[in-house]
């Protein structure tokens, strides 16, 4: 996604920060900026990512985010192995891992998130993509959770989010074998929702999609995301009740009234970003 590389750090960091953020109109683009390491996740990314999300969630002029990787070879190949050599007691390691839930920041992020995947999407990189609301990928993308081959398991959500997304049987196949799959297979499994064919621009399509979402009533987008995500945690009756409660809140908003008036008047709606 070279089209998105002309970016700046969100805060004053080194000349080449591991995480870059750019805002275009009402969309923020977060780029994992370690192209020479295939955008492997280091401690800087783990520390910075939740802070960036918190800032973007508070920003009223940001209505959607796109997460991608620098260069054309990889979205992200997972953790930087050079930073995983340390060992310790099980108690100390458990505390460390539990406090290192940087990807979980996406679970509390209220705005729609899009993973724009180019090239390798492996390990923690796939777990990052799984935590996003929408996954869009180029046809050359390759997916996998190879942690078992390293004597580990995916522990940034892979064992939990993947079965919820594609079903237990298919998820166990990928988790136990650690095999990599091509983009078309990932699309067929439902791992990604949009596949960009060769010759088309992943950057252009992800930007078009994000702008389309950003143009919609913000509260409605946030609430439909909340209701759908909560479906994994609620029984059907509680989920249906949540739907109706959120609908009641939306019914008297300016954007809902504007949408109805625009429809009746046969004119484009002008939403207020409530």
Tab-separated table of C-alpha atoms in Angstrom:
chain	number	residue	atom	x	y	z
A	1	UNK	CA	0.000	0.000	0.000
A	2	UNK	CA	2.597	2.507	-1.075
A	3	UNK	CA	-0.105	5.114	-1.584
A	4	UNK	CA	-0.430	5.474	2.195
A	5	UNK	CA	3.220	5.854	3.105
A	6	UNK	CA	3.455	9.644	3.108
A	7	UNK	CA	2.673	9.836	6.778
A	8	UNK	CA	3.807	11.421	10.007
A	9	UNK	CA	4.050	10.128	13.579
A	10	UNK	CA	1.186	10.985	15.884
A	11	UNK	CA	3.664	12.301	18.450
A	12	UNK	CA	7.261	13.494	18.307
A	13	UNK	CA	9.221	10.270	18.078
A	14	UNK	CA	12.336	9.106	16.275
A	15	UNK	CA	12.792	9.712	12.563
A	16	UNK	CA	11.350	6.288	11.793
A	17	UNK	CA	8.703	5.420	14.411
A	18	UNK	CA	7.388	1.863	14.320
A	19	UNK	CA	3.819	3.134	14.153
A	20	UNK	CA	2.703	5.896	11.799
A	21	UNK	CA	-0.617	7.733	11.719
A	22	UNK	CA	-2.114	9.899	8.993
A	23	UNK	CA	-5.542	11.501	8.874
A	24	UNK	CA	-7.366	12.080	5.601
A	25	UNK	CA	-10.766	13.721	5.882
A	26	UNK	CA	-12.561	11.735	8.602
A	27	UNK	CA	-10.441	8.575	8.340
A	28	UNK	CA	-7.250	7.794	10.269
A	29	UNK	CA	-4.667	5.446	8.739
A	30	UNK	CA	-2.406	3.503	11.106
A	31	UNK	CA	0.628	1.921	9.461
A	32	UNK	CA	2.960	-0.635	11.025
A	33	UNK	CA	6.185	0.966	9.857
A	34	UNK	CA	8.880	-1.721	10.049
A	35	UNK	CA	9.092	-2.705	6.402
A	36	UNK	CA	12.616	-4.145	6.667
A	37	UNK	CA	11.376	-6.506	9.394
A	38	UNK	CA	8.155	-7.319	7.525
A	39	UNK	CA	6.367	-5.108	10.063
A	40	UNK	CA	7.131	-7.459	12.946
A	41	UNK	CA	5.618	-6.361	16.247
A	42	UNK	CA	8.118	-4.866	18.675
A	43	UNK	CA	7.707	-3.288	22.103
A	44	UNK	CA	7.314	0.175	20.593
A	45	UNK	CA	4.255	-0.971	18.657
A	46	UNK	CA	2.817	-2.718	21.725
A	47	UNK	CA	3.293	0.383	23.865
A	48	UNK	CA	2.148	2.947	21.293
A	49	UNK	CA	-0.855	1.238	19.716
A	50	UNK	CA	-3.296	1.515	22.673
A	51	UNK	CA	-2.343	5.164	23.195
A	52	UNK	CA	-2.953	5.941	19.526
A	53	UNK	CA	-6.344	4.223	19.630
A	54	UNK	CA	-7.348	6.153	22.748
A	55	UNK	CA	-6.519	9.444	21.024
A	56	UNK	CA	-8.396	8.471	17.880
A	57	UNK	CA	-11.443	7.314	19.824
A	58	UNK	CA	-11.648	10.745	21.478
A	59	UNK	CA	-11.133	12.632	18.206
A	60	UNK	CA	-14.549	13.819	17.018
A	61	UNK	CA	-13.260	14.352	13.489
A	62	UNK	CA	-12.167	10.699	13.113
A	63	UNK	CA	-14.996	8.350	12.153
A	64	UNK	CA	-13.171	5.243	10.908
A	65	UNK	CA	-9.649	3.829	10.941
A	66	UNK	CA	-7.639	1.707	8.530
A	67	UNK	CA	-4.745	-0.416	9.802
A	68	UNK	CA	-2.143	-1.592	7.297
A	69	UNK	CA	1.511	-2.538	6.931
A	70	UNK	CA	4.336	-0.640	5.298
A	71	UNK	CA	5.484	-1.927	1.919
A	72	UNK	CA	4.031	-4.610	-0.314
A	73	UNK	CA	5.569	-7.722	1.265
A	74	UNK	CA	3.711	-7.931	4.556
A	75	UNK	CA	0.868	-6.617	6.640
A	76	UNK	CA	2.606	-8.035	9.709
A	77	UNK	CA	4.463	-11.293	10.364
A	78	UNK	CA	3.806	-11.300	14.099
A	79	UNK	CA	6.116	-10.775	17.030
A	80	UNK	CA	9.731	-9.806	16.545
A	81	UNK	CA	11.480	-13.029	17.558
A	82	UNK	CA	14.542	-11.080	18.739
A	83	UNK	CA	12.434	-9.661	21.571
A	84	UNK	CA	11.065	-13.050	22.665
A	85	UNK	CA	14.237	-14.701	23.939
A	86	UNK	CA	13.778	-13.878	27.618
A	87	UNK	CA	12.376	-16.525	29.974
A	88	UNK	CA	11.152	-16.443	33.563
A	89	UNK	CA	8.884	-18.131	36.074
A	90	UNK	CA	5.402	-19.111	34.957
A	91	UNK	CA	3.938	-16.638	37.462
A	92	UNK	CA	6.036	-13.753	36.156
A	93	UNK	CA	5.356	-14.652	32.537
A	94	UNK	CA	1.612	-14.934	33.160
A	95	UNK	CA	1.549	-11.448	34.691
A	96	UNK	CA	3.617	-10.062	31.821
A	97	UNK	CA	1.418	-11.591	29.127
A	98	UNK	CA	-1.812	-10.486	30.800
A	99	UNK	CA	-0.595	-6.899	30.995
A	100	UNK	CA	0.475	-6.974	27.359
A	101	UNK	CA	-2.975	-7.111	25.783
A	102	UNK	CA	-2.326	-4.291	23.333
A	103	UNK	CA	-4.541	-5.769	20.613
A	104	UNK	CA	-7.434	-5.880	23.080
A	105	UNK	CA	-7.580	-2.092	22.840
A	106	UNK	CA	-9.527	-2.692	19.628
A	107	UNK	CA	-12.280	-4.446	21.602
A	108	UNK	CA	-13.106	-1.189	23.375
A	109	UNK	CA	-12.688	1.051	20.324
A	110	UNK	CA	-16.078	2.502	19.396
A	111	UNK	CA	-15.390	3.412	15.770
A	112	UNK	CA	-15.254	1.006	12.806
A	113	UNK	CA	-11.865	-0.533	12.081
A	114	UNK	CA	-10.606	-1.940	8.786
A	115	UNK	CA	-7.546	-4.159	8.395
A	116	UNK	CA	-6.099	-3.575	4.908
A	117	UNK	CA	-3.916	-6.644	4.424
A	118	UNK	CA	-1.075	-6.839	1.939
A	119	UNK	CA	1.304	-9.797	1.741
A	120	UNK	CA	2.109	-11.919	4.793
A	121	UNK	CA	-0.377	-11.766	7.666
A	122	UNK	CA	0.966	-14.195	10.236
A	123	UNK	CA	0.881	-14.828	13.968
A	124	UNK	CA	0.261	-11.639	15.901
A	125	UNK	CA	-0.335	-9.862	12.613
A	126	UNK	CA	-3.325	-12.099	11.907
A	127	UNK	CA	-4.469	-11.679	15.501
A	128	UNK	CA	-4.380	-7.911	14.987
A	129	UNK	CA	-6.477	-8.280	11.834
A	130	UNK	CA	-8.928	-10.604	13.597
A	131	UNK	CA	-9.608	-7.889	16.182
A	132	UNK	CA	-10.680	-5.441	13.466
A	133	UNK	CA	-14.277	-5.132	12.308
A	134	UNK	CA	-13.597	-5.615	8.596
A	135	UNK	CA	-10.709	-7.404	6.859
A	136	UNK	CA	-9.882	-6.555	3.254
A	137	UNK	CA	-6.916	-8.200	1.539
A	138	UNK	CA	-4.952	-8.204	-1.683
A	139	UNK	CA	-4.887	-11.431	-3.679
A	140	UNK	CA	-1.201	-12.025	-2.843
A	141	UNK	CA	-1.850	-12.142	0.904
A	142	UNK	CA	-0.887	-15.202	2.942
A	143	UNK	CA	-2.428	-16.009	6.319
A	144	UNK	CA	-1.429	-18.266	9.178
A	145	UNK	CA	-1.005	-18.801	12.904
A	146	UNK	CA	2.272	-20.760	13.027
A	147	UNK	CA	2.902	-20.433	16.781
A	148	UNK	CA	2.704	-24.195	17.428
A	149	UNK	CA	5.755	-24.628	15.205
A	150	UNK	CA	7.668	-22.455	17.692
A	151	UNK	CA	6.437	-24.365	20.735
A	152	UNK	CA	3.867	-21.674	21.553
A	153	UNK	CA	0.194	-20.889	21.015
A	154	UNK	CA	-1.467	-17.754	19.639
A	155	UNK	CA	-2.161	-15.728	22.784
A	156	UNK	CA	-3.238	-12.333	21.469
A	157	UNK	CA	-6.738	-13.536	20.677
A	158	UNK	CA	-6.069	-16.087	17.943
A	159	UNK	CA	-7.495	-19.091	19.799
A	160	UNK	CA	-10.577	-17.089	20.781
A	161	UNK	CA	-11.403	-14.867	17.822
A	162	UNK	CA	-10.666	-17.300	14.985
A	163	UNK	CA	-13.206	-19.980	16.078
A	164	UNK	CA	-15.833	-17.280	16.548
A	165	UNK	CA	-15.183	-16.040	13.034
A	166	UNK	CA	-14.854	-19.204	10.931
A	167	UNK	CA	-16.100	-21.979	13.223
A	168	UNK	CA	-14.302	-24.316	15.609
A	169	UNK	CA	-13.433	-27.091	13.151
A	170	UNK	CA	-11.827	-24.858	10.559
A	171	UNK	CA	-10.088	-22.815	13.226
A	172	UNK	CA	-8.589	-25.899	14.874
A	173	UNK	CA	-7.260	-27.041	11.506
A	174	UNK	CA	-5.291	-23.802	11.154
A	175	UNK	CA	-4.303	-23.577	14.826
A	176	UNK	CA	-3.066	-27.160	15.216
A	177	UNK	CA	-1.276	-27.495	11.879
A	178	UNK	CA	0.147	-23.971	11.804
A	179	UNK	CA	-0.282	-24.102	8.030
A	180	UNK	CA	-0.415	-20.995	5.870
A	181	UNK	CA	-3.308	-20.343	3.492
A	182	UNK	CA	-3.676	-18.183	0.395
A	183	UNK	CA	-5.969	-15.165	0.210
A	184	UNK	CA	-8.620	-16.967	-1.847
A	185	UNK	CA	-8.852	-19.734	0.745
A	186	UNK	CA	-9.066	-17.135	3.517
A	187	UNK	CA	-11.904	-15.458	1.646
A	188	UNK	CA	-13.734	-18.758	1.154
A	189	UNK	CA	-13.435	-19.466	4.892
A	190	UNK	CA	-14.818	-16.050	5.802
A	191	UNK	CA	-11.538	-15.004	7.379
A	192	UNK	CA	-11.554	-11.921	5.156
A	193	UNK	CA	-14.704	-10.268	3.844
A	194	UNK	CA	-13.311	-8.556	0.738
A	195	UNK	CA	-10.670	-9.816	-1.687
A	196	UNK	CA	-8.947	-7.327	-3.978
A	197	UNK	CA	-7.976	-8.944	-7.250
A	198	UNK	CA	-4.572	-8.500	-8.851
A	199	UNK	CA	-4.343	-5.209	-10.715
A	200	UNK	CA	-6.665	-3.396	-8.321
A	201	UNK	CA	-5.434	-1.060	-5.603
A	202	UNK	CA	-5.802	-2.214	-2.007
A	203	UNK	CA	-5.085	1.322	-0.812
A	204	UNK	CA	-7.737	2.852	-3.050
A	205	UNK	CA	-10.362	0.265	-2.137
A	206	UNK	CA	-9.714	0.503	1.603
A	207	UNK	CA	-9.841	4.298	1.399
A	208	UNK	CA	-13.102	4.155	-0.559
A	209	UNK	CA	-14.614	1.748	1.958
A	210	UNK	CA	-13.476	3.787	4.967
A	211	UNK	CA	-14.791	7.034	3.499
A	212	UNK	CA	-18.109	5.374	2.714
A	213	UNK	CA	-18.434	4.272	6.341
A	214	UNK	CA	-17.293	7.664	7.650
A	215	UNK	CA	-20.083	9.334	5.668
A	216	UNK	CA	-22.767	7.394	7.530
A	217	UNK	CA	-24.471	8.524	10.781
A	218	UNK	CA	-21.758	8.053	13.399
A	219	UNK	CA	-24.007	6.984	16.268
A	220	UNK	CA	-25.790	4.388	14.150
A	221	UNK	CA	-22.457	2.935	13.020
A	222	UNK	CA	-21.167	2.801	16.608
A	223	UNK	CA	-24.343	1.175	17.923
A	224	UNK	CA	-24.636	-1.434	15.183
A	225	UNK	CA	-21.007	-2.364	15.864
A	226	UNK	CA	-21.721	-2.583	19.601
A	227	UNK	CA	-24.807	-4.738	19.119
A	228	UNK	CA	-23.093	-7.142	16.716
A	229	UNK	CA	-19.976	-7.520	18.851
A	230	UNK	CA	-22.035	-8.070	22.013
A	231	UNK	CA	-23.848	-10.945	20.294
A	232	UNK	CA	-20.868	-13.141	21.180
A	233	UNK	CA	-21.341	-12.396	24.881
A	234	UNK	CA	-25.143	-12.316	25.234
A	235	UNK	CA	-27.883	-14.899	24.921
A	236	UNK	CA	-30.440	-14.233	22.200
A	237	UNK	CA	-33.023	-12.583	24.462
A	238	UNK	CA	-30.468	-10.211	25.966
A	239	UNK	CA	-29.112	-9.416	22.510
A	240	UNK	CA	-32.575	-8.620	21.169
A	241	UNK	CA	-33.195	-6.380	24.166
A	242	UNK	CA	-29.928	-4.542	23.525
A	243	UNK	CA	-30.944	-4.013	19.890
A	244	UNK	CA	-34.209	-2.397	20.911
A	245	UNK	CA	-32.572	-0.239	23.582
A	246	UNK	CA	-30.018	1.104	21.110
A	247	UNK	CA	-32.714	1.680	18.501
A	248	UNK	CA	-34.704	3.727	21.014
A	249	UNK	CA	-31.675	5.928	21.670
A	250	UNK	CA	-31.110	6.471	17.952
A	251	UNK	CA	-34.704	7.218	17.065
A	252	UNK	CA	-34.693	10.857	18.156
A	253	UNK	CA	-31.168	11.766	17.065
A	254	UNK	CA	-30.631	14.569	14.581
A	255	UNK	CA	-29.022	12.182	12.111
A	256	UNK	CA	-31.997	9.788	12.157
A	257	UNK	CA	-34.416	12.668	11.623
A	258	UNK	CA	-32.201	14.109	8.879
A	259	UNK	CA	-32.064	10.732	7.118
A	260	UNK	CA	-35.850	10.463	7.151
A	261	UNK	CA	-36.311	14.025	5.909
A	262	UNK	CA	-33.733	13.549	3.155
A	263	UNK	CA	-35.414	10.332	2.022
A	264	UNK	CA	-38.832	11.995	1.851
A	265	UNK	CA	-37.390	15.067	0.108
A	266	UNK	CA	-35.342	12.906	-2.286
A	267	UNK	CA	-32.107	14.758	-1.497
A	268	UNK	CA	-28.710	13.714	-0.103
A	269	UNK	CA	-28.628	13.574	3.690
A	270	UNK	CA	-26.366	15.953	5.606
A	271	UNK	CA	-25.403	14.192	8.806
A	272	UNK	CA	-24.248	15.991	11.951
A	273	UNK	CA	-21.722	13.416	13.259
A	274	UNK	CA	-23.613	12.930	16.516
